Short mmCIF file of C-alpha atoms (C1' of nucleotides) in Angstrom, two decimals:
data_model
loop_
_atom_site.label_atom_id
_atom_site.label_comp_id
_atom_site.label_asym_id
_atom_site.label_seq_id
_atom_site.Cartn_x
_atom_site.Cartn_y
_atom_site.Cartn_z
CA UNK A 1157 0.00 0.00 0.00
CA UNK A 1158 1.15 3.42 -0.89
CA UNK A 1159 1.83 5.94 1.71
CA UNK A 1160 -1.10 8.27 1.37
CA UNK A 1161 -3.70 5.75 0.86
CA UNK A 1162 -2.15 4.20 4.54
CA UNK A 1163 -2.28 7.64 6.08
CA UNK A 1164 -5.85 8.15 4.52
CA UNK A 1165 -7.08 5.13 6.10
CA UNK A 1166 -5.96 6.66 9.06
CA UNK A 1167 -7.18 9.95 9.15
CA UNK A 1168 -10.44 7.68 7.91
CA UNK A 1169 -10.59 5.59 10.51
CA UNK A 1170 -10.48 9.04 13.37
CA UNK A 1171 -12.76 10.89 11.35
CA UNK A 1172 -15.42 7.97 12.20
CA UNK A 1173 -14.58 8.04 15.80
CA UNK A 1174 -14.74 11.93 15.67
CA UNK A 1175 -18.03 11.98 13.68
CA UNK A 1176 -19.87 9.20 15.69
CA UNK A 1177 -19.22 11.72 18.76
CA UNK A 1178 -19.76 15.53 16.86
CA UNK A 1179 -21.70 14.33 14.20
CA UNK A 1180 -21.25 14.66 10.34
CA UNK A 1181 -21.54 18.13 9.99
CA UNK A 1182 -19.40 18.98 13.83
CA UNK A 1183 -16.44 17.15 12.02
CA UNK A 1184 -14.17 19.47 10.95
CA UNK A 1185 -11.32 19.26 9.08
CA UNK A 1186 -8.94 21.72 11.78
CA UNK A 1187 -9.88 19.39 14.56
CA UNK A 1188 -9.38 16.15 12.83
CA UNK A 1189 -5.52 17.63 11.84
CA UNK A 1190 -4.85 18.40 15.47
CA UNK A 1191 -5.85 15.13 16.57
CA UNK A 1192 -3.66 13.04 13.95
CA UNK A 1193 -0.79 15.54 14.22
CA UNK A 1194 -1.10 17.05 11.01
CA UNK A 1195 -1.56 20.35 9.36
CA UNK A 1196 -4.93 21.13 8.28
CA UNK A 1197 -3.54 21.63 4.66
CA UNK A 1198 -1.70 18.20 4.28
CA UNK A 1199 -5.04 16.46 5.70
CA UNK A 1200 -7.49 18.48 3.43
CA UNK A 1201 -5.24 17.80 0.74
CA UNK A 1202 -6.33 13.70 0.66
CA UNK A 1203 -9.88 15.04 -0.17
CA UNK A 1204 -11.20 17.30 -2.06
CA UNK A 1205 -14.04 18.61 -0.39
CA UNK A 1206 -15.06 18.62 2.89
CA UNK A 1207 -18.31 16.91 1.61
CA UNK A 1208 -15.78 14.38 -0.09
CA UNK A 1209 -14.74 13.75 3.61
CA UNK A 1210 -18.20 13.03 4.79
CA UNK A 1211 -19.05 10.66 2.46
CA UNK A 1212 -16.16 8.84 2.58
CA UNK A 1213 -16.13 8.74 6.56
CA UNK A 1214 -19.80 8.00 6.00
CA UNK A 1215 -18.58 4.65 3.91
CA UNK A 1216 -16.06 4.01 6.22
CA UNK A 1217 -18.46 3.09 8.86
CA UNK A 1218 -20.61 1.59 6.63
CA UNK A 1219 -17.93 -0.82 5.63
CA UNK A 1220 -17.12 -1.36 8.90
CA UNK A 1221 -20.81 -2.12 10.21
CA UNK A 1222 -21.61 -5.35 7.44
CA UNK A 1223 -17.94 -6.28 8.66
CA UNK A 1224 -18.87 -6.70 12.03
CA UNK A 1225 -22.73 -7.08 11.83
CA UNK A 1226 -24.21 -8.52 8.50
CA UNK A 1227 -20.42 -10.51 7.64
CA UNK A 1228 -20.26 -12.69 10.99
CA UNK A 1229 -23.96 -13.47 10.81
CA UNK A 1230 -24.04 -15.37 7.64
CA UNK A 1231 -21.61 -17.87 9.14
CA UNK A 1232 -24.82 -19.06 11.06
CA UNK A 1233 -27.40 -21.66 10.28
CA UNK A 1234 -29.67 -20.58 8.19
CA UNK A 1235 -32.90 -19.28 9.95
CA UNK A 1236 -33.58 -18.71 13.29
CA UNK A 1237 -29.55 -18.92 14.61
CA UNK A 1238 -28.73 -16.80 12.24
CA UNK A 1239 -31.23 -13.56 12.50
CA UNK A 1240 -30.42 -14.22 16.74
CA UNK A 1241 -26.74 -13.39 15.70
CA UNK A 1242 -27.49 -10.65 13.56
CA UNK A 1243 -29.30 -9.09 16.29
CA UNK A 1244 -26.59 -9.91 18.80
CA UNK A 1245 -24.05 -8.78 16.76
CA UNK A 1246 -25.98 -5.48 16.02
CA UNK A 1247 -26.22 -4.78 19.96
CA UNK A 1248 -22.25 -5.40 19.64
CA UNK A 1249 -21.97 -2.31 17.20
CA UNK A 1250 -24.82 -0.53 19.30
CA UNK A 1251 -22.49 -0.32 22.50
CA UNK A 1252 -19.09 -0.34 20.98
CA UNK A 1253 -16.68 2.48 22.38
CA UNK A 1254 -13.42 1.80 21.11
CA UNK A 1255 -14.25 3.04 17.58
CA UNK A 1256 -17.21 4.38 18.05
CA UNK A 1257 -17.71 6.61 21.22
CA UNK A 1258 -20.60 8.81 20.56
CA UNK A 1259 -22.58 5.92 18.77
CA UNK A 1260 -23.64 4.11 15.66
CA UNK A 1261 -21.80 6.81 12.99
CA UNK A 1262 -24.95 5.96 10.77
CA UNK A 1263 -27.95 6.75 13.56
CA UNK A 1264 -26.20 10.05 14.00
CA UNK A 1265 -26.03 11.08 10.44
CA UNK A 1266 -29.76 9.73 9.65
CA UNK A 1267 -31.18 12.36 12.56
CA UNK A 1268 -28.71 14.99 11.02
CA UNK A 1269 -29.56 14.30 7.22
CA UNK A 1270 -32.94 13.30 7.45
CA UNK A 1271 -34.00 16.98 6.35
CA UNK A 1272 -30.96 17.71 4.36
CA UNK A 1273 -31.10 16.15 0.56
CA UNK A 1274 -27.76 15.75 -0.93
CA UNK A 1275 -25.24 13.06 -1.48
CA UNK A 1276 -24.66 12.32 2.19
CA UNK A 1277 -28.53 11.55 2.63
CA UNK A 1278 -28.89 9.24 -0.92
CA UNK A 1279 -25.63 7.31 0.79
CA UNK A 1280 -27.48 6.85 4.15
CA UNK A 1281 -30.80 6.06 2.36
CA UNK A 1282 -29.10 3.01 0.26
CA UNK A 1283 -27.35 1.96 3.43
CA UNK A 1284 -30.26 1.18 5.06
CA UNK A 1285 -32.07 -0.25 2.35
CA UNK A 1286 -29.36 -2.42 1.97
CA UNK A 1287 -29.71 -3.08 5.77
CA UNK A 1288 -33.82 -3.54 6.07
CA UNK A 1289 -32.97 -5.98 3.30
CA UNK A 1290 -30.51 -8.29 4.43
CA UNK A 1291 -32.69 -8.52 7.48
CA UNK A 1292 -35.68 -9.05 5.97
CA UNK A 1293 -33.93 -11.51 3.93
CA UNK A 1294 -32.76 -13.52 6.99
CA UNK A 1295 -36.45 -13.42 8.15
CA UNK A 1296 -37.69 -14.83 5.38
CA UNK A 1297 -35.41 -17.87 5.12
CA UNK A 1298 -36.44 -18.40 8.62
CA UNK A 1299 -39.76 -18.72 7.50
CA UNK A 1300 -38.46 -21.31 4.55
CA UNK A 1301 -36.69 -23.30 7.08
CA UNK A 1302 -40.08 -23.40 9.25
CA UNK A 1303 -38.81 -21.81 11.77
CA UNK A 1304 -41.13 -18.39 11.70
CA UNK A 1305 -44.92 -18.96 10.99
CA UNK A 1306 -45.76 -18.64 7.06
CA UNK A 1307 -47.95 -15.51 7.33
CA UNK A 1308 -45.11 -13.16 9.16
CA UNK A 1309 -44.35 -10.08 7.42
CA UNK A 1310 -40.56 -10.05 6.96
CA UNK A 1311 -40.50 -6.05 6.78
CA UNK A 1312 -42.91 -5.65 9.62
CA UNK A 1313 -40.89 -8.00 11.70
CA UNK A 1314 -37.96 -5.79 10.36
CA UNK A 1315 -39.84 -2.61 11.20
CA UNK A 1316 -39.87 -3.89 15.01
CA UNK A 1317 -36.60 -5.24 15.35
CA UNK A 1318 -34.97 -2.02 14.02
CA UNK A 1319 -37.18 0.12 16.75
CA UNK A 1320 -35.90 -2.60 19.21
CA UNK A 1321 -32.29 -1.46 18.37
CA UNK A 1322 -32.62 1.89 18.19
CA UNK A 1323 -34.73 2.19 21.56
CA UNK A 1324 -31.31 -0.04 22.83
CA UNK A 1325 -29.29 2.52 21.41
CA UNK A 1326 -31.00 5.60 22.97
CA UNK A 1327 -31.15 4.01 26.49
CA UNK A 1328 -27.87 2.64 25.87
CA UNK A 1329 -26.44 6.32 24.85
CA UNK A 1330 -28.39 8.97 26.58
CA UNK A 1331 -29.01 7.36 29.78
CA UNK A 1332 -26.21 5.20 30.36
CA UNK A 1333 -28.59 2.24 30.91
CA UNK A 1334 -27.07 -1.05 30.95
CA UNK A 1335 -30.42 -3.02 31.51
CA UNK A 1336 -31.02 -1.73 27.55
CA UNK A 1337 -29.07 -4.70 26.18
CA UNK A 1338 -31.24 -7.08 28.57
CA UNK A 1339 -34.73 -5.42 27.86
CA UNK A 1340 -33.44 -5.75 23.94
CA UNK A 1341 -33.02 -9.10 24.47
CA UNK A 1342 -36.54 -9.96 26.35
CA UNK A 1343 -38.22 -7.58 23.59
CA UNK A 1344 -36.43 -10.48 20.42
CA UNK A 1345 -37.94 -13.20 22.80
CA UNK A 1346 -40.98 -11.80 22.76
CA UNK A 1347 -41.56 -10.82 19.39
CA UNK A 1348 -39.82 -14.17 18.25
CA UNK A 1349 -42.29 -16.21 19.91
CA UNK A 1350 -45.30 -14.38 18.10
CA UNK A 1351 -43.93 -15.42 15.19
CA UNK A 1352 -42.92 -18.53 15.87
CA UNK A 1353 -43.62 -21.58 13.62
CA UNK A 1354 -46.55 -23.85 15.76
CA UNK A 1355 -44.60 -27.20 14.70
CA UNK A 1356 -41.19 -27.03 13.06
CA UNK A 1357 -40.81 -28.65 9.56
CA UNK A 1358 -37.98 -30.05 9.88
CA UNK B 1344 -47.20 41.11 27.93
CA UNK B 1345 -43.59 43.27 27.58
CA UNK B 1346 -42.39 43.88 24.27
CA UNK B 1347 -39.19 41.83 24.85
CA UNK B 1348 -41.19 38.87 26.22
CA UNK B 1349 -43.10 38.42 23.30
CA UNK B 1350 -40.42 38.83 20.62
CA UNK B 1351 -38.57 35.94 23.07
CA UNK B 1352 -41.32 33.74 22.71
CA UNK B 1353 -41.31 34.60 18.61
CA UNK B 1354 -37.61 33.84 18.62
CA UNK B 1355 -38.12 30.96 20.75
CA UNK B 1356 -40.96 29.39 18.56
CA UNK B 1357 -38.50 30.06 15.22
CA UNK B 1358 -35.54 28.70 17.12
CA UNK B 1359 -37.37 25.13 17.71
CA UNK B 1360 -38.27 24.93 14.31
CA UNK B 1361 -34.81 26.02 13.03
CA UNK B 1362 -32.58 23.37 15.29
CA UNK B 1363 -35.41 21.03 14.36
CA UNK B 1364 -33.45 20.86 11.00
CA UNK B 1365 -29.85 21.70 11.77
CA UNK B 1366 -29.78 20.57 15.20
CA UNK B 1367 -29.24 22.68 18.35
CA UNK B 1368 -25.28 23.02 17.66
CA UNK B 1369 -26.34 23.37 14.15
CA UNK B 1370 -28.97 26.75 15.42
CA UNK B 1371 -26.65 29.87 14.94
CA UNK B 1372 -27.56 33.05 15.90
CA UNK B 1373 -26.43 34.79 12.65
CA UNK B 1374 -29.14 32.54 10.48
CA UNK B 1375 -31.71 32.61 13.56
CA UNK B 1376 -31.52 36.90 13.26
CA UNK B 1377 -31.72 36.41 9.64
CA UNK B 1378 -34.46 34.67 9.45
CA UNK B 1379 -36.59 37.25 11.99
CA UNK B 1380 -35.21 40.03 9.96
CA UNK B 1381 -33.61 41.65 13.40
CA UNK B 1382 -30.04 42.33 14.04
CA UNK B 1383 -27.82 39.32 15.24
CA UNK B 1384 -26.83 41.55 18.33
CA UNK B 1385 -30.23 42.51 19.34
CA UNK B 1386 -31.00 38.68 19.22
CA UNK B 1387 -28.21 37.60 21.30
CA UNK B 1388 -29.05 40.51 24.11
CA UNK B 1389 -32.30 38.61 24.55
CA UNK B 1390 -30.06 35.34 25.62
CA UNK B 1391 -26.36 35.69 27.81
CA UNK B 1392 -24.60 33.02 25.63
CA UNK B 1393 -25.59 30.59 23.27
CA UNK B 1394 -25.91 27.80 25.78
CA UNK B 1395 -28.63 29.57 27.33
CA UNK B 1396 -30.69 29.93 23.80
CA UNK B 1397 -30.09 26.58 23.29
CA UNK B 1398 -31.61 25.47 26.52
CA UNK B 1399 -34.93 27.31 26.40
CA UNK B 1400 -35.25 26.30 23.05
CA UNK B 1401 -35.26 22.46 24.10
CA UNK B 1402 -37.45 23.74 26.88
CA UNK B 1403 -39.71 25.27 24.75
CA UNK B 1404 -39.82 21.92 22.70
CA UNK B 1405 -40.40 19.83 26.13
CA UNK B 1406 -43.35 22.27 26.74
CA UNK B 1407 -44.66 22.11 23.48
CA UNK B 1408 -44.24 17.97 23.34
CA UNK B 1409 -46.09 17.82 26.73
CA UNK B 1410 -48.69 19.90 26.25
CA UNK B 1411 -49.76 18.05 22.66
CA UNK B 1412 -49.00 14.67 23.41
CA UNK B 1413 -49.00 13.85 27.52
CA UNK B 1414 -51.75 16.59 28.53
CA UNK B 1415 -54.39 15.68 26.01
CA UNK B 1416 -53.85 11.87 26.45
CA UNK B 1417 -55.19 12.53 30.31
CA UNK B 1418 -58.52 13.75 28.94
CA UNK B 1419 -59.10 9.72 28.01
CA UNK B 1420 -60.72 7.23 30.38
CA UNK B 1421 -58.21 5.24 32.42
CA UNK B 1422 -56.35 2.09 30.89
CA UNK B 1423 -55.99 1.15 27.43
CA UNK B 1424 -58.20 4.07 25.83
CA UNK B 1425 -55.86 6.62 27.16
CA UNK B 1426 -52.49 4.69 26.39
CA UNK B 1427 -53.48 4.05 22.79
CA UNK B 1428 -54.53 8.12 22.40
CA UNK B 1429 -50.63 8.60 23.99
CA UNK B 1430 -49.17 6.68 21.46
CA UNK B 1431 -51.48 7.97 18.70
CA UNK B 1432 -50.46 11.55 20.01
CA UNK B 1433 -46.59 10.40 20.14
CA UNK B 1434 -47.26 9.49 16.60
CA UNK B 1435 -49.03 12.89 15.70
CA UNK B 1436 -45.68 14.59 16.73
CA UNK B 1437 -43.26 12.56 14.88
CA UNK B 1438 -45.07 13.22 11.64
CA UNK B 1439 -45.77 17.07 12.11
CA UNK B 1440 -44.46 19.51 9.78
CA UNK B 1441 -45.56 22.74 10.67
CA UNK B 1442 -43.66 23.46 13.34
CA UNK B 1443 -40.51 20.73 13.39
CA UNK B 1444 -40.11 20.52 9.98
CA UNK B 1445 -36.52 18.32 10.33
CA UNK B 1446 -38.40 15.80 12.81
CA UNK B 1447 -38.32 15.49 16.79
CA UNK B 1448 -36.03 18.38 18.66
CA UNK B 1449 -35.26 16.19 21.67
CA UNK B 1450 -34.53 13.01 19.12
CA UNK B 1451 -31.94 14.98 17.10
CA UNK B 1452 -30.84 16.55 20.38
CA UNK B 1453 -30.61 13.29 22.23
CA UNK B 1454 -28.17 11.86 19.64
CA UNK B 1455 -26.25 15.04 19.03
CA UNK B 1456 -25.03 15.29 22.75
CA UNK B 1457 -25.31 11.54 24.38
CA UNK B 1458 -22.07 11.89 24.43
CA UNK B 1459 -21.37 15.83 25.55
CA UNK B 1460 -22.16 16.32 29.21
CA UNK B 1461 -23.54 19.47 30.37
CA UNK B 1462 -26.42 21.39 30.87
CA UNK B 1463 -28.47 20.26 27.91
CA UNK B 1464 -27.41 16.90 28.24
CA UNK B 1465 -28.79 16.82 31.42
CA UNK B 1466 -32.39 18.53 30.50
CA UNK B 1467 -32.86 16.28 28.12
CA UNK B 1468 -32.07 12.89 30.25
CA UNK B 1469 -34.80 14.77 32.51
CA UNK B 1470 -37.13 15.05 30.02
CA UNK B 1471 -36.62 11.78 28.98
CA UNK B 1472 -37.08 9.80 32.55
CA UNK B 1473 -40.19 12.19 33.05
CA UNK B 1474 -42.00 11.05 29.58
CA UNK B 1475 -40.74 7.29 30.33
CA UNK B 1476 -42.68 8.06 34.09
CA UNK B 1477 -45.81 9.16 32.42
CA UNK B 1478 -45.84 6.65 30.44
CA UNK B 1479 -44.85 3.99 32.37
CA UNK B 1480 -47.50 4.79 34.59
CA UNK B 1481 -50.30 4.75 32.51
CA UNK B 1482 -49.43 0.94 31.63
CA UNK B 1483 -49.57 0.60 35.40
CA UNK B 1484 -53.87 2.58 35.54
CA UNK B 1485 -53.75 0.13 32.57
CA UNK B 1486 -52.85 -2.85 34.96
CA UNK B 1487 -54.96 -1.89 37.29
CA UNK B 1488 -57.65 -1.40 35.40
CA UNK B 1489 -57.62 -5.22 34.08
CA UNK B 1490 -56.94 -4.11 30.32
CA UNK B 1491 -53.03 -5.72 30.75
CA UNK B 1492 -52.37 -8.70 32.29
CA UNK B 1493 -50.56 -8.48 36.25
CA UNK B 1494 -47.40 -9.58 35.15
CA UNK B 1495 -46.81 -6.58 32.27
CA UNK B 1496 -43.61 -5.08 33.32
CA UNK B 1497 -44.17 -1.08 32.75
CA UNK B 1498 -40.33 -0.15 32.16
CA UNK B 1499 -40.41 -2.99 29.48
CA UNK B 1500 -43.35 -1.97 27.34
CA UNK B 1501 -42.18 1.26 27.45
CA UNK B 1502 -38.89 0.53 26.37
CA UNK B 1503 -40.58 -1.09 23.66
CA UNK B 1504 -43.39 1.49 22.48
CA UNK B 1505 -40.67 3.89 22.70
CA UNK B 1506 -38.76 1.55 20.17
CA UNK B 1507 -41.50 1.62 17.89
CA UNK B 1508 -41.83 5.58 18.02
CA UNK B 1509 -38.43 5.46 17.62
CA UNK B 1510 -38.26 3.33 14.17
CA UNK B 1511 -41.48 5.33 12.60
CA UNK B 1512 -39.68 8.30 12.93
CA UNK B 1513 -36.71 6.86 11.12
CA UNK B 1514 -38.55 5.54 8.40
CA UNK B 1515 -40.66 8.20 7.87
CA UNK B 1516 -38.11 11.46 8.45
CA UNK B 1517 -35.04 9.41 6.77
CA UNK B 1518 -36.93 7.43 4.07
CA UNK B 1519 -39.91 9.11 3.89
CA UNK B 1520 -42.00 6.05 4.39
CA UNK B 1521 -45.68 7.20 5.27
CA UNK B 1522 -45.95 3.46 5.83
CA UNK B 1523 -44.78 3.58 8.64
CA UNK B 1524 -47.34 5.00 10.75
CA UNK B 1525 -49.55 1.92 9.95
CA UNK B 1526 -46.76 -0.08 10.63
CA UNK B 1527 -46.28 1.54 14.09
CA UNK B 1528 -50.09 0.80 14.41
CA UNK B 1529 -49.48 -2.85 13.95
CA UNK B 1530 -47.03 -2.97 16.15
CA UNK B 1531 -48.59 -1.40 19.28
CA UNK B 1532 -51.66 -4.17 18.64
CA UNK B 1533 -49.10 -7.05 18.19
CA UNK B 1534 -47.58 -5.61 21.76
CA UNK B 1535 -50.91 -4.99 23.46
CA UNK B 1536 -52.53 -8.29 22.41
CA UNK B 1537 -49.45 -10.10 23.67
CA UNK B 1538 -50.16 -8.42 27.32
CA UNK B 1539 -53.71 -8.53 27.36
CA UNK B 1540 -55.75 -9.70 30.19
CA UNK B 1541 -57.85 -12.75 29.52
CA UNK B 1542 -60.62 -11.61 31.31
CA UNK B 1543 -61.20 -8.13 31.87
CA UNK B 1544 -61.94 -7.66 35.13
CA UNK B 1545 -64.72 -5.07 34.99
"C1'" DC C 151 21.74 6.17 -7.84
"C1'" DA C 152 18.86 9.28 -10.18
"C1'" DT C 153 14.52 11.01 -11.49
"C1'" DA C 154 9.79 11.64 -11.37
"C1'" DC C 155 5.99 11.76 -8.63
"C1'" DC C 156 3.44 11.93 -4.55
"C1'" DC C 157 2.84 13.76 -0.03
"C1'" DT C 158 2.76 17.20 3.36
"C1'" DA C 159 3.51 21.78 5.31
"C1'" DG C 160 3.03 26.64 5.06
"C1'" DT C 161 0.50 30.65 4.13
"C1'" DA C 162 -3.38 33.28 2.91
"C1'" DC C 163 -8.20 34.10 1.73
"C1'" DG C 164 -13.14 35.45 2.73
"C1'" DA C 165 -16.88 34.13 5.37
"C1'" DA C 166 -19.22 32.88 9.48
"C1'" DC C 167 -18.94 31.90 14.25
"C1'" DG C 168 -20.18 33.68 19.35
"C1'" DT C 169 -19.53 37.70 21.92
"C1'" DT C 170 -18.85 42.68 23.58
"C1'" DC C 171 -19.34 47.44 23.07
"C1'" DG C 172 -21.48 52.09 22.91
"C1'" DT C 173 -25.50 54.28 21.20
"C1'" DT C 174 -30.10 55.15 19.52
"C1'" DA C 175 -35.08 54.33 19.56
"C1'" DA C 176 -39.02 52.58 21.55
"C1'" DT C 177 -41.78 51.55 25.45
"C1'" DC C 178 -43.11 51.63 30.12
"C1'" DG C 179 -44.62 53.45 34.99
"C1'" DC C 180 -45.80 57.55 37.34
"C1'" DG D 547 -45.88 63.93 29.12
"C1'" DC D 548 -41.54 63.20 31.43
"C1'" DG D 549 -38.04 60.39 32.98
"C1'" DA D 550 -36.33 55.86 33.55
"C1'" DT D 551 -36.01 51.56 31.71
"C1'" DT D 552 -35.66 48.36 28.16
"C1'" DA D 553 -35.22 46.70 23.39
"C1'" DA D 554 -32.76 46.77 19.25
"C1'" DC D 555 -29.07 48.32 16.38
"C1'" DG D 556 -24.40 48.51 13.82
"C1'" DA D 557 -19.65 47.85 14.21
"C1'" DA D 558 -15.87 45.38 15.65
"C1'" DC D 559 -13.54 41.84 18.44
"C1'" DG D 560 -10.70 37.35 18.04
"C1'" DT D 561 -11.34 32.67 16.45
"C1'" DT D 562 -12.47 28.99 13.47
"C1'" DC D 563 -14.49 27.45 9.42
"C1'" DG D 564 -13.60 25.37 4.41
"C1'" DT D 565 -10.78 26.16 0.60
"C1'" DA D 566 -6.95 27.88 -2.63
"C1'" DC D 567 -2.32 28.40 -3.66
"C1'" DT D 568 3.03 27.47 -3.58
"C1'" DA D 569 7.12 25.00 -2.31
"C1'" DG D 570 9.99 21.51 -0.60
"C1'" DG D 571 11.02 16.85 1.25
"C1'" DG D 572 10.01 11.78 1.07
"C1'" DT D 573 9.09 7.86 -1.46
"C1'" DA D 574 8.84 4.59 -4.93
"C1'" DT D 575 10.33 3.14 -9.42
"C1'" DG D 576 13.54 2.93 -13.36
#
DNA sequence: CATACCCTAGTACGAACGTTCGTTAATCGC
DNA sequence: GCGATTAACGAACGTTCGTACTAGGGTATG
């Protein structure tokens, strides 16, 4: 690897920590510098934009998240075992603080882009399409494998889980509540069981 | 009324709907004047920093939050009746336009400083632990009542409506998925129905 | 080892930031 | 209606923002 595509990683990989705690738009390019030890110049110089920045940061973590959340789950059986790692793995990413210490990079930039079209916003907007679909995707094999009842609704079932997480995350986050990850965990139960096949097929 | 009061309570009312968008470190005083057509210095003398404008303008959103989704709610008969016109208010308020055009002020606040202790920080935990009380509570009339079943944990279906506010207000702010509302709709009957009492009791 | 290229630092810019100042204009209580 | 109080203004403060330049040193390739 060439040098500047090593240091770019770098400066990458703190802009994600900076942004999951400032935010998107709070990143800026003077602060980042100080923090790596570099002159504001040098760093701006790897991007073109400061918009360039964002969206690349913004892919960064993206990368990052279906490394650590979607990646390790398909390694599962198919069906139930598999969706329960998902959403394990996706309370993993929810409470992470070593690269993450103001929270999922992705939450933060959805409440700050939500109102903001641009090229940041279509990024988030595929990113969680892609997301709602490899979940609902999981949900339905579940339901092949009879392990969900035929008639669940693999994006309503999505729907939930997602408000599951984020509920997790804002409990997690804002009040410093531990008991989050266990009342995330009762609330899958829960909702699992509704669903759940009356006699397995297999 | 004094003259100053009531210009406050215009900037006030404009400042909410502003930081609704951009976020309360977003809100700047320069755009705020502009958008009043007054002088950025004869804004600011109405506020002794920016911390302070910043803070009664989430107070302003608590008051406005409470008064159209808590206070109303209490005009319903005791149990279910009034917890479904909560939610049904909560719902109301995610989806309102007029006056938070970029979404929920204490949502995009509560993400933008989870991680940045201070004043606001702590108003809006506050906030938060006295909407989770209110709510909370009415699951417990509801209890009591006989519309839930004994063994309903409160702190657990609220966790869990709040979830579902939580995800509707994702998918319809970030995706712009009217859907959703029928989807949180679904949801709160799924939840209900799986902590209904088998026999009412009056 | 030499050469070409790729980094990085330095400097400067115009604009916007929050804040302070002194002053004028409007409003209030008597 | 007069005098005291308050509301709003315009200008300027120092700082930080994102973004252009220009050089010079480090690195990789021939």
């Amino acid at each position: 690897m060439r040098k500047g595509e090593q240091t770019r990683t770098l400066i990458l990989n703190e802009a994600v920590a900076l942004a999951s705690q400032l935010g998107l738009e709070g990143l800026s390019i003077g602060s980042l510098a100080e923090r790596l030890d570099m002159s504001k110049s040098g760093l701006f110089a790897h991007f073109g934009s400061k918009e360039d920045l964002q969206l690349l940061t913004l892919k960064r973590a993206q990368t990052l998240f279906f490394d650590e959340v979607l990646s390790p789950a398909l390694k599962h059986a198919r069906g139930l075992p598999r969706l329960r790692a998902l959403f394990s793995n996706w309370l993993g990413w929810v409470k992470r603080n070593d690269d993450l210490p103001g929270g999922c990079l992705m939450l933060a930039a959805s409440v700050e882009y939500d109102d903001r079209p641009g090229a940041v916003r279509d990024l988030l907007v595929a990113g969680q399409r892609e997301l709602r679909g490899a979940v609902a995707k999981a949900i339905r094999i579940a339901i092949d494998e009879g392990h969900l009842e035929p008639h669940t609704d693999p994006w309503q079932l999505t729907f939930e889980l997602f408000g599951i997480v984020l509920a997790t995350h804002h409990d997690f986050r804002l009040l410093g509540d531990a008991r989050a990850l266990e009342r995330a965990g009762e609330a899958l139960e829960r909702l699992l069981e509704a669903h759940r096949a009356a006699a397995p097929r297999a």
